[in-house]
JSON list of C-alpha atoms in Angstrom, two decimals:
[
{"chain": "A", "resi": 19, "resn": "MET", "atom": "CA", "xyz": [0.00, 0.00, 0.00]},
{"chain": "A", "resi": 20, "resn": "LYS", "atom": "CA", "xyz": [1.39, 3.39, -1.01]},
{"chain": "A", "resi": 21, "resn": "LYS", "atom": "CA", "xyz": [1.83, 6.39, 1.28]},
{"chain": "A", "resi": 22, "resn": "GLY", "atom": "CA", "xyz": [-1.24, 8.24, 0.02]},
{"chain": "A", "resi": 23, "resn": "GLU", "atom": "CA", "xyz": [-3.35, 5.09, 0.22]},
{"chain": "A", "resi": 24, "resn": "ILE", "atom": "CA", "xyz": [-2.27, 4.50, 3.82]},
{"chain": "A", "resi": 25, "resn": "PHE", "atom": "CA", "xyz": [-3.36, 8.01, 4.78]},
{"chain": "A", "resi": 26, "resn": "GLU", "atom": "CA", "xyz": [-6.73, 7.49, 3.10]},
{"chain": "A", "resi": 27, "resn": "PHE", "atom": "CA", "xyz": [-7.08, 4.05, 4.71]},
{"chain": "A", "resi": 28, "resn": "TYR", "atom": "CA", "xyz": [-6.77, 5.51, 8.21]},
{"chain": "A", "resi": 29, "resn": "ARG", "atom": "CA", "xyz": [-8.78, 8.63, 7.33]},
{"chain": "A", "resi": 30, "resn": "ARG", "atom": "CA", "xyz": [-11.81, 6.52, 6.44]},
{"chain": "A", "resi": 31, "resn": "LEU", "atom": "CA", "xyz": [-11.55, 4.36, 9.55]},
{"chain": "A", "resi": 32, "resn": "ALA", "atom": "CA", "xyz": [-11.18, 7.51, 11.66]},
{"chain": "A", "resi": 33, "resn": "GLU", "atom": "CA", "xyz": [-14.18, 9.12, 10.01]},
{"chain": "A", "resi": 34, "resn": "ALA", "atom": "CA", "xyz": [-16.32, 6.08, 10.81]},
{"chain": "A", "resi": 35, "resn": "ASN", "atom": "CA", "xyz": [-15.06, 5.93, 14.43]},
{"chain": "A", "resi": 36, "resn": "PRO", "atom": "CA", "xyz": [-13.50, 9.26, 15.52]},
{"chain": "A", "resi": 37, "resn": "GLU", "atom": "CA", "xyz": [-12.64, 8.22, 19.09]},
{"chain": "A", "resi": 38, "resn": "PRO", "atom": "CA", "xyz": [-11.76, 4.52, 19.15]},
{"chain": "A", "resi": 39, "resn": "GLU", "atom": "CA", "xyz": [-11.18, 2.83, 22.49]},
{"chain": "A", "resi": 40, "resn": "THR", "atom": "CA", "xyz": [-10.35, -0.61, 23.79]},
{"chain": "A", "resi": 41, "resn": "GLU", "atom": "CA", "xyz": [-13.39, -2.77, 24.48]},
{"chain": "A", "resi": 42, "resn": "LEU", "atom": "CA", "xyz": [-11.88, -3.88, 27.79]},
{"chain": "A", "resi": 43, "resn": "GLU", "atom": "CA", "xyz": [-13.47, -2.18, 30.80]},
{"chain": "A", "resi": 44, "resn": "TYR", "atom": "CA", "xyz": [-11.16, -0.60, 33.39]},
{"chain": "A", "resi": 45, "resn": "GLY", "atom": "CA", "xyz": [-11.01, 2.35, 35.75]},
{"chain": "A", "resi": 46, "resn": "ASN", "atom": "CA", "xyz": [-7.29, 3.03, 36.06]},
{"chain": "A", "resi": 47, "resn": "PRO", "atom": "CA", "xyz": [-3.94, 1.88, 34.63]},
{"chain": "A", "resi": 48, "resn": "TYR", "atom": "CA", "xyz": [-3.56, -0.98, 37.09]},
{"chain": "A", "resi": 49, "resn": "GLN", "atom": "CA", "xyz": [-6.97, -2.41, 36.28]},
{"chain": "A", "resi": 50, "resn": "LEU", "atom": "CA", "xyz": [-6.07, -2.17, 32.58]},
{"chain": "A", "resi": 51, "resn": "VAL", "atom": "CA", "xyz": [-2.88, -4.19, 33.19]},
{"chain": "A", "resi": 52, "resn": "VAL", "atom": "CA", "xyz": [-4.97, -6.88, 34.87]},
{"chain": "A", "resi": 53, "resn": "ALA", "atom": "CA", "xyz": [-7.66, -6.86, 32.19]},
{"chain": "A", "resi": 54, "resn": "VAL", "atom": "CA", "xyz": [-5.21, -7.13, 29.31]},
{"chain": "A", "resi": 55, "resn": "ALA", "atom": "CA", "xyz": [-3.27, -9.91, 31.05]},
{"chain": "A", "resi": 56, "resn": "LEU", "atom": "CA", "xyz": [-6.52, -11.84, 31.56]},
{"chain": "A", "resi": 57, "resn": "SER", "atom": "CA", "xyz": [-7.57, -11.32, 27.93]},
{"chain": "A", "resi": 58, "resn": "ALA", "atom": "CA", "xyz": [-4.87, -13.59, 26.48]},
{"chain": "A", "resi": 59, "resn": "GLN", "atom": "CA", "xyz": [-6.65, -16.35, 24.54]},
{"chain": "A", "resi": 60, "resn": "SER", "atom": "CA", "xyz": [-9.96, -15.02, 25.86]},
{"chain": "A", "resi": 61, "resn": "THR", "atom": "CA", "xyz": [-12.56, -12.58, 24.55]},
{"chain": "A", "resi": 62, "resn": "ASP", "atom": "CA", "xyz": [-12.92, -9.03, 25.82]},
{"chain": "A", "resi": 63, "resn": "VAL", "atom": "CA", "xyz": [-16.59, -9.77, 26.51]},
{"chain": "A", "resi": 64, "resn": "GLY", "atom": "CA", "xyz": [-15.68, -12.70, 28.75]},
{"chain": "A", "resi": 65, "resn": "VAL", "atom": "CA", "xyz": [-13.02, -10.72, 30.58]},
{"chain": "A", "resi": 66, "resn": "ASN", "atom": "CA", "xyz": [-15.38, -7.81, 31.19]},
{"chain": "A", "resi": 67, "resn": "LYS", "atom": "CA", "xyz": [-17.99, -10.11, 32.71]},
{"chain": "A", "resi": 68, "resn": "ALA", "atom": "CA", "xyz": [-15.40, -11.49, 35.12]},
{"chain": "A", "resi": 69, "resn": "THR", "atom": "CA", "xyz": [-13.75, -8.20, 36.07]},
{"chain": "A", "resi": 70, "resn": "ARG", "atom": "CA", "xyz": [-16.80, -6.03, 36.78]},
{"chain": "A", "resi": 71, "resn": "ALA", "atom": "CA", "xyz": [-17.25, -7.42, 40.28]},
{"chain": "A", "resi": 72, "resn": "LEU", "atom": "CA", "xyz": [-13.48, -7.84, 40.73]},
{"chain": "A", "resi": 73, "resn": "PHE", "atom": "CA", "xyz": [-12.74, -4.20, 39.94]},
{"chain": "A", "resi": 74, "resn": "GLU", "atom": "CA", "xyz": [-15.32, -3.02, 42.45]},
{"chain": "A", "resi": 75, "resn": "LYS", "atom": "CA", "xyz": [-13.08, -4.56, 45.12]},
{"chain": "A", "resi": 76, "resn": "VAL", "atom": "CA", "xyz": [-9.64, -4.20, 43.57]},
{"chain": "A", "resi": 77, "resn": "ARG", "atom": "CA", "xyz": [-8.29, -0.88, 42.34]},
{"chain": "A", "resi": 78, "resn": "THR", "atom": "CA", "xyz": [-4.62, -1.18, 43.33]},
{"chain": "A", "resi": 79, "resn": "PRO", "atom": "CA", "xyz": [-1.88, -3.82, 43.40]},
{"chain": "A", "resi": 80, "resn": "GLN", "atom": "CA", "xyz": [-2.05, -3.87, 47.21]},
{"chain": "A", "resi": 81, "resn": "GLU", "atom": "CA", "xyz": [-5.77, -4.56, 47.15]},
{"chain": "A", "resi": 82, "resn": "MET", "atom": "CA", "xyz": [-5.06, -7.44, 44.74]},
{"chain": "A", "resi": 83, "resn": "LEU", "atom": "CA", "xyz": [-2.56, -8.88, 47.21]},
{"chain": "A", "resi": 84, "resn": "ASP", "atom": "CA", "xyz": [-5.10, -8.47, 49.99]},
{"chain": "A", "resi": 85, "resn": "LEU", "atom": "CA", "xyz": [-7.66, -10.39, 47.91]},
{"chain": "A", "resi": 86, "resn": "GLY", "atom": "CA", "xyz": [-5.16, -13.20, 47.38]},
{"chain": "A", "resi": 87, "resn": "GLU", "atom": "CA", "xyz": [-4.77, -15.81, 44.69]},
{"chain": "A", "resi": 88, "resn": "GLU", "atom": "CA", "xyz": [-7.72, -17.96, 45.74]},
{"chain": "A", "resi": 89, "resn": "GLY", "atom": "CA", "xyz": [-9.97, -14.92, 46.03]},
{"chain": "A", "resi": 90, "resn": "LEU", "atom": "CA", "xyz": [-8.91, -13.81, 42.55]},
{"chain": "A", "resi": 91, "resn": "LYS", "atom": "CA", "xyz": [-9.63, -17.24, 41.11]},
{"chain": "A", "resi": 92, "resn": "GLU", "atom": "CA", "xyz": [-13.21, -17.05, 42.34]},
{"chain": "A", "resi": 93, "resn": "HIS", "atom": "CA", "xyz": [-13.69, -13.93, 40.24]},
{"chain": "A", "resi": 94, "resn": "ILE", "atom": "CA", "xyz": [-11.96, -15.12, 37.06]},
{"chain": "A", "resi": 95, "resn": "LYS", "atom": "CA", "xyz": [-12.75, -18.85, 36.97]},
{"chain": "A", "resi": 96, "resn": "THR", "atom": "CA", "xyz": [-14.92, -18.37, 33.86]},
{"chain": "A", "resi": 97, "resn": "ILE", "atom": "CA", "xyz": [-11.85, -17.20, 31.92]},
{"chain": "A", "resi": 98, "resn": "GLY", "atom": "CA", "xyz": [-9.62, -19.67, 30.12]},
{"chain": "A", "resi": 99, "resn": "LEU", "atom": "CA", "xyz": [-6.31, -20.56, 31.81]},
{"chain": "A", "resi": 100, "resn": "TYR", "atom": "CA", "xyz": [-7.49, -18.78, 34.94]},
{"chain": "A", "resi": 101, "resn": "ASN", "atom": "CA", "xyz": [-5.21, -20.72, 37.32]},
{"chain": "A", "resi": 102, "resn": "GLN", "atom": "CA", "xyz": [-2.00, -19.58, 35.62]},
{"chain": "A", "resi": 103, "resn": "LYS", "atom": "CA", "xyz": [-3.38, -16.09, 35.02]},
{"chain": "A", "resi": 104, "resn": "ALA", "atom": "CA", "xyz": [-4.21, -15.74, 38.72]},
{"chain": "A", "resi": 105, "resn": "LYS", "atom": "CA", "xyz": [-0.65, -16.70, 39.67]},
{"chain": "A", "resi": 106, "resn": "ASN", "atom": "CA", "xyz": [0.77, -14.14, 37.23]},
{"chain": "A", "resi": 107, "resn": "VAL", "atom": "CA", "xyz": [-1.56, -11.35, 38.37]},
{"chain": "A", "resi": 108, "resn": "ILE", "atom": "CA", "xyz": [-0.63, -11.89, 42.02]},
{"chain": "A", "resi": 109, "resn": "LYS", "atom": "CA", "xyz": [3.10, -12.04, 41.22]},
{"chain": "A", "resi": 110, "resn": "ALA", "atom": "CA", "xyz": [2.80, -8.87, 39.13]},
{"chain": "A", "resi": 111, "resn": "ALA", "atom": "CA", "xyz": [0.95, -7.09, 41.95]},
{"chain": "A", "resi": 112, "resn": "ARG", "atom": "CA", "xyz": [3.73, -7.98, 44.37]},
{"chain": "A", "resi": 113, "resn": "ILE", "atom": "CA", "xyz": [6.39, -6.60, 42.01]},
{"chain": "A", "resi": 114, "resn": "LEU", "atom": "CA", "xyz": [4.41, -3.40, 41.49]},
{"chain": "A", "resi": 115, "resn": "VAL", "atom": "CA", "xyz": [4.13, -2.90, 45.25]},
{"chain": "A", "resi": 116, "resn": "GLU", "atom": "CA", "xyz": [7.70, -3.80, 46.11]},
{"chain": "A", "resi": 117, "resn": "GLU", "atom": "CA", "xyz": [9.58, -2.27, 43.18]},
{"chain": "A", "resi": 118, "resn": "PHE", "atom": "CA", "xyz": [7.33, 0.47, 41.79]},
{"chain": "A", "resi": 119, "resn": "GLY", "atom": "CA", "xyz": [5.57, 1.84, 44.86]},
{"chain": "A", "resi": 120, "resn": "GLY", "atom": "CA", "xyz": [2.23, 0.43, 43.72]},
{"chain": "A", "resi": 121, "resn": "GLU", "atom": "CA", "xyz": [2.29, 2.50, 40.51]},
{"chain": "A", "resi": 122, "resn": "VAL", "atom": "CA", "xyz": [2.14, 1.16, 36.95]},
{"chain": "A", "resi": 123, "resn": "PRO", "atom": "CA", "xyz": [5.39, 2.07, 35.14]},
{"chain": "A", "resi": 124, "resn": "GLN", "atom": "CA", "xyz": [5.13, 4.07, 31.93]},
{"chain": "A", "resi": 125, "resn": "ASP", "atom": "CA", "xyz": [7.85, 2.34, 29.91]},
{"chain": "A", "resi": 126, "resn": "ARG", "atom": "CA", "xyz": [7.74, -0.92, 27.99]},
{"chain": "A", "resi": 127, "resn": "GLU", "atom": "CA", "xyz": [10.88, -2.43, 29.53]},
{"chain": "A", "resi": 128, "resn": "SER", "atom": "CA", "xyz": [9.52, -2.14, 33.07]},
{"chain": "A", "resi": 129, "resn": "LEU", "atom": "CA", "xyz": [6.08, -3.39, 32.11]},
{"chain": "A", "resi": 130, "resn": "GLU", "atom": "CA", "xyz": [7.54, -6.46, 30.43]},
{"chain": "A", "resi": 131, "resn": "LYS", "atom": "CA", "xyz": [9.17, -7.44, 33.73]},
{"chain": "A", "resi": 132, "resn": "LEU", "atom": "CA", "xyz": [5.72, -8.19, 35.12]},
{"chain": "A", "resi": 133, "resn": "PRO", "atom": "CA", "xyz": [4.58, -11.84, 34.89]},
{"chain": "A", "resi": 134, "resn": "GLY", "atom": "CA", "xyz": [1.92, -12.28, 32.23]},
{"chain": "A", "resi": 135, "resn": "VAL", "atom": "CA", "xyz": [2.81, -8.99, 30.54]},
{"chain": "A", "resi": 136, "resn": "GLY", "atom": "CA", "xyz": [4.42, -9.35, 27.12]},
{"chain": "A", "resi": 137, "resn": "ARG", "atom": "CA", "xyz": [5.16, -6.78, 24.44]},
{"chain": "A", "resi": 138, "resn": "LYS", "atom": "CA", "xyz": [1.56, -6.67, 23.18]},
{"chain": "A", "resi": 139, "resn": "THR", "atom": "CA", "xyz": [0.12, -6.14, 26.66]},
{"chain": "A", "resi": 140, "resn": "ALA", "atom": "CA", "xyz": [2.71, -3.47, 27.41]},
{"chain": "A", "resi": 141, "resn": "ASN", "atom": "CA", "xyz": [1.84, -1.65, 24.19]},
{"chain": "A", "resi": 142, "resn": "VAL", "atom": "CA", "xyz": [-1.88, -1.69, 25.03]},
{"chain": "A", "resi": 143, "resn": "VAL", "atom": "CA", "xyz": [-1.22, -0.22, 28.48]},
{"chain": "A", "resi": 144, "resn": "LEU", "atom": "CA", "xyz": [1.14, 2.44, 27.17]},
{"chain": "A", "resi": 145, "resn": "ASN", "atom": "CA", "xyz": [-1.36, 3.47, 24.51]},
{"chain": "A", "resi": 146, "resn": "CYS", "atom": "CA", "xyz": [-4.64, 3.31, 26.40]},
{"chain": "A", "resi": 147, "resn": "ALA", "atom": "CA", "xyz": [-3.52, 4.38, 29.87]},
{"chain": "A", "resi": 148, "resn": "PHE", "atom": "CA", "xyz": [-0.71, 6.79, 29.05]},
{"chain": "A", "resi": 149, "resn": "GLY", "atom": "CA", "xyz": [-1.47, 8.03, 25.54]},
{"chain": "A", "resi": 150, "resn": "GLN", "atom": "CA", "xyz": [1.71, 6.75, 23.93]},
{"chain": "A", "resi": 151, "resn": "GLU", "atom": "CA", "xyz": [1.85, 6.00, 20.20]},
{"chain": "A", "resi": 152, "resn": "THR", "atom": "CA", "xyz": [2.30, 2.24, 20.36]},
{"chain": "A", "resi": 153, "resn": "PHE", "atom": "CA", "xyz": [1.00, -0.56, 18.17]},
{"chain": "A", "resi": 154, "resn": "ALA", "atom": "CA", "xyz": [-0.27, -3.64, 20.00]},
{"chain": "A", "resi": 155, "resn": "VAL", "atom": "CA", "xyz": [-0.29, -6.31, 17.30]},
{"chain": "A", "resi": 156, "resn": "ASP", "atom": "CA", "xyz": [-2.71, -9.14, 18.06]},
{"chain": "A", "resi": 157, "resn": "THR", "atom": "CA", "xyz": [-4.07, -11.76, 15.65]},
{"chain": "A", "resi": 158, "resn": "HIS", "atom": "CA", "xyz": [-6.56, -9.25, 14.21]},
{"chain": "A", "resi": 159, "resn": "ILE", "atom": "CA", "xyz": [-3.95, -6.60, 13.43]},
{"chain": "A", "resi": 160, "resn": "PHE", "atom": "CA", "xyz": [-1.52, -9.21, 12.10]},
{"chain": "A", "resi": 161, "resn": "ARG", "atom": "CA", "xyz": [-4.21, -10.42, 9.71]},
{"chain": "A", "resi": 162, "resn": "VAL", "atom": "CA", "xyz": [-5.34, -6.95, 8.63]},
{"chain": "A", "resi": 163, "resn": "GLY", "atom": "CA", "xyz": [-1.77, -5.74, 8.14]},
{"chain": "A", "resi": 164, "resn": "ASN", "atom": "CA", "xyz": [-0.94, -8.66, 5.86]},
{"chain": "A", "resi": 165, "resn": "ARG", "atom": "CA", "xyz": [-4.26, -9.10, 4.08]},
{"chain": "A", "resi": 166, "resn": "THR", "atom": "CA", "xyz": [-4.74, -5.45, 3.13]},
{"chain": "A", "resi": 167, "resn": "GLY", "atom": "CA", "xyz": [-1.12, -4.74, 2.30]},
{"chain": "A", "resi": 168, "resn": "LEU", "atom": "CA", "xyz": [-0.99, -2.00, 4.94]},
{"chain": "A", "resi": 169, "resn": "ALA", "atom": "CA", "xyz": [1.89, -3.58, 6.87]},
{"chain": "A", "resi": 170, "resn": "PRO", "atom": "CA", "xyz": [2.80, -7.05, 5.62]},
{"chain": "A", "resi": 171, "resn": "GLY", "atom": "CA", "xyz": [5.22, -9.07, 7.71]},
{"chain": "A", "resi": 172, "resn": "LYS", "atom": "CA", "xyz": [6.00, -12.65, 8.65]},
{"chain": "A", "resi": 173, "resn": "THR", "atom": "CA", "xyz": [6.08, -12.00, 12.39]},
{"chain": "A", "resi": 174, "resn": "VAL", "atom": "CA", "xyz": [4.10, -9.93, 14.87]},
{"chain": "A", "resi": 175, "resn": "LEU", "atom": "CA", "xyz": [7.17, -7.78, 15.55]},
{"chain": "A", "resi": 176, "resn": "ALA", "atom": "CA", "xyz": [7.74, -7.20, 11.84]},
{"chain": "A", "resi": 177, "resn": "VAL", "atom": "CA", "xyz": [4.16, -5.99, 11.42]},
{"chain": "A", "resi": 178, "resn": "GLU", "atom": "CA", "xyz": [4.46, -3.76, 14.51]},
{"chain": "A", "resi": 179, "resn": "LYS", "atom": "CA", "xyz": [7.65, -2.12, 13.25]},
{"chain": "A", "resi": 180, "resn": "LYS", "atom": "CA", "xyz": [6.18, -1.58, 9.80]},
{"chain": "A", "resi": 181, "resn": "LEU", "atom": "CA", "xyz": [3.05, 0.00, 11.28]},
{"chain": "A", "resi": 182, "resn": "ASP", "atom": "CA", "xyz": [5.28, 2.26, 13.37]},
{"chain": "A", "resi": 183, "resn": "ARG", "atom": "CA", "xyz": [7.17, 3.39, 10.27]},
{"chain": "A", "resi": 184, "resn": "ARG", "atom": "CA", "xyz": [4.19, 3.76, 7.94]},
{"chain": "A", "resi": 185, "resn": "THR", "atom": "CA", "xyz": [1.38, 5.16, 10.10]},
{"chain": "A", "resi": 186, "resn": "PRO", "atom": "CA", "xyz": [1.09, 8.94, 9.61]},
{"chain": "A", "resi": 187, "resn": "ALA", "atom": "CA", "xyz": [1.06, 11.33, 12.57]},
{"chain": "A", "resi": 188, "resn": "PRO", "atom": "CA", "xyz": [-2.66, 12.16, 12.80]},
{"chain": "A", "resi": 189, "resn": "PHE", "atom": "CA", "xyz": [-3.57, 8.50, 13.24]},
{"chain": "A", "resi": 190, "resn": "ARG", "atom": "CA", "xyz": [-0.80, 7.03, 15.38]},
{"chain": "A", "resi": 191, "resn": "ARG", "atom": "CA", "xyz": [-2.60, 7.17, 18.72]},
{"chain": "A", "resi": 192, "resn": "GLY", "atom": "CA", "xyz": [-5.78, 5.45, 17.49]},
{"chain": "A", "resi": 193, "resn": "ALA", "atom": "CA", "xyz": [-4.25, 3.20, 14.84]},
{"chain": "A", "resi": 194, "resn": "HIS", "atom": "CA", "xyz": [-4.19, -0.09, 16.73]},
{"chain": "A", "resi": 195, "resn": "HIS", "atom": "CA", "xyz": [-7.77, 0.41, 17.94]},
{"chain": "A", "resi": 196, "resn": "TRP", "atom": "CA", "xyz": [-9.06, 0.99, 14.42]},
{"chain": "A", "resi": 197, "resn": "LEU", "atom": "CA", "xyz": [-7.17, -2.04, 13.11]},
{"chain": "A", "resi": 198, "resn": "ILE", "atom": "CA", "xyz": [-8.28, -4.36, 15.92]},
{"chain": "A", "resi": 199, "resn": "LEU", "atom": "CA", "xyz": [-11.94, -3.35, 15.54]},
{"chain": "A", "resi": 200, "resn": "HIS", "atom": "CA", "xyz": [-11.72, -3.63, 11.75]},
{"chain": "A", "resi": 201, "resn": "GLY", "atom": "CA", "xyz": [-10.27, -7.13, 12.03]},
{"chain": "A", "resi": 202, "resn": "ARG", "atom": "CA", "xyz": [-12.74, -8.17, 14.72]},
{"chain": "A", "resi": 203, "resn": "TYR", "atom": "CA", "xyz": [-15.92, -7.01, 13.01]},
{"chain": "A", "resi": 204, "resn": "VAL", "atom": "CA", "xyz": [-15.25, -6.55, 9.28]},
{"chain": "A", "resi": 205, "resn": "CYS", "atom": "CA", "xyz": [-12.00, -8.12, 8.07]},
{"chain": "A", "resi": 206, "resn": "LYS", "atom": "CA", "xyz": [-12.77, -11.41, 9.81]},
{"chain": "A", "resi": 207, "resn": "ALA", "atom": "CA", "xyz": [-10.47, -14.41, 9.61]},
{"chain": "A", "resi": 208, "resn": "ARG", "atom": "CA", "xyz": [-12.66, -16.90, 7.76]},
{"chain": "A", "resi": 209, "resn": "THR", "atom": "CA", "xyz": [-15.04, -14.71, 5.80]},
{"chain": "A", "resi": 210, "resn": "PRO", "atom": "CA", "xyz": [-14.09, -11.03, 5.57]},
{"chain": "A", "resi": 211, "resn": "GLU", "atom": "CA", "xyz": [-17.14, -8.86, 5.01]},
{"chain": "A", "resi": 212, "resn": "CYS", "atom": "CA", "xyz": [-15.66, -6.98, 2.07]},
{"chain": "A", "resi": 213, "resn": "TRP", "atom": "CA", "xyz": [-19.06, -5.80, 0.83]},
{"chain": "A", "resi": 214, "resn": "ARG", "atom": "CA", "xyz": [-19.38, -3.42, 3.80]},
{"chain": "A", "resi": 215, "resn": "CYS", "atom": "CA", "xyz": [-15.72, -2.45, 4.20]},
{"chain": "A", "resi": 216, "resn": "GLU", "atom": "CA", "xyz": [-14.87, 1.26, 4.16]},
{"chain": "A", "resi": 217, "resn": "VAL", "atom": "CA", "xyz": [-11.45, 0.60, 2.63]},
{"chain": "A", "resi": 218, "resn": "VAL", "atom": "CA", "xyz": [-12.23, -2.21, 0.20]},
{"chain": "A", "resi": 219, "resn": "ASP", "atom": "CA", "xyz": [-10.90, -0.32, -2.85]},
{"chain": "A", "resi": 220, "resn": "LEU", "atom": "CA", "xyz": [-7.54, 0.27, -1.12]},
{"chain": "A", "resi": 221, "resn": "CYS", "atom": "CA", "xyz": [-7.14, -3.32, 0.05]},
{"chain": "A", "resi": 222, "resn": "ARG", "atom": "CA", "xyz": [-4.76, -5.74, -1.70]},
{"chain": "A", "resi": 223, "resn": "TYR", "atom": "CA", "xyz": [-6.83, -8.83, -0.80]},
{"chain": "A", "resi": 224, "resn": "LYS", "atom": "CA", "xyz": [-7.73, -10.45, -4.14]},
{"chain": "A", "resi": 225, "resn": "LYS", "atom": "CA", "xyz": [-10.53, -12.79, -3.05]},
{"chain": "A", "resi": 226, "resn": "LYS", "atom": "CA", "xyz": [-13.03, -10.05, -2.22]},
{"chain": "A", "resi": 227, "resn": "THR", "atom": "CA", "xyz": [-16.09, -11.53, -0.51]},
{"chain": "A", "resi": 228, "resn": "PRO", "atom": "CA", "xyz": [-19.43, -10.59, -2.15]},
{"chain": "A", "resi": 229, "resn": "PRO", "atom": "CA", "xyz": [-22.60, -9.93, -0.13]},
{"chain": "A", "resi": 230, "resn": "PRO", "atom": "CA", "xyz": [-24.31, -13.06, 1.30]},
{"chain": "A", "resi": 231, "resn": "GLY", "atom": "CA", "xyz": [-27.07, -13.02, -1.34]},
{"chain": "A", "resi": 232, "resn": "LYS", "atom": "CA", "xyz": [-24.60, -12.93, -4.20]},
{"chain": "A", "resi": 233, "resn": "ARG", "atom": "CA", "xyz": [-22.53, -15.73, -2.70]},
{"chain": "A", "resi": 234, "resn": "GLN", "atom": "CA", "xyz": [-25.57, -17.99, -2.65]},
{"chain": "A", "resi": 235, "resn": "SER", "atom": "CA", "xyz": [-26.46, -17.19, -6.28]},
{"chain": "A", "resi": 236, "resn": "GLN", "atom": "CA", "xyz": [-22.87, -17.83, -7.34]},
{"chain": "A", "resi": 237, "resn": "ARG", "atom": "CA", "xyz": [-22.96, -21.27, -5.71]},
{"chain": "A", "resi": 238, "resn": "ARG", "atom": "CA", "xyz": [-26.22, -22.16, -7.48]},
{"chain": "A", "resi": 239, "resn": "SER", "atom": "CA", "xyz": [-24.85, -21.04, -10.84]}
]
């Protein structure tokens, strides 16, 4: 995708959704760290259901330690891999209390020291909680970047670096939100809904999916 096309790509997504946000529910940076850590291999909807009651009780790392691992498990047992996630969340809370004074650090290196927090999670926290221009590449963004030609790459890191280089200034803060939502709801993995895509004419994907009615008629013919 060429420079002018990239600008237009983001411009259209921004026009359709001027103020994109994560679909995870949280009240402060610490709660966001917990929510993103819990969302690995789980849906945002499922995480939100589990954390609503949890976040009424827990707003700080110290309150998480006070709740304890078993207490945390009771809140998140509907989430996949909850046993390991509970261990990581408690360990991370202890590190935040002991090494960071109970505050969430605002740099990627420090965030990645926390159990259960990888590069993607750190990028989400830096972007959503602290307004930094980071690109959290999940499966949706990886797919959209490659399928559309916006930022093709063989690895998640390659796609992230290409997005960082190619995303123009007006769109850097909201870029990963637009791409995640586009991949989640329009540019889906199995059957992309090309017929209702705002950027279909800019996209390099050759097997454009027709509307459902046309697909059925094509099969019959």
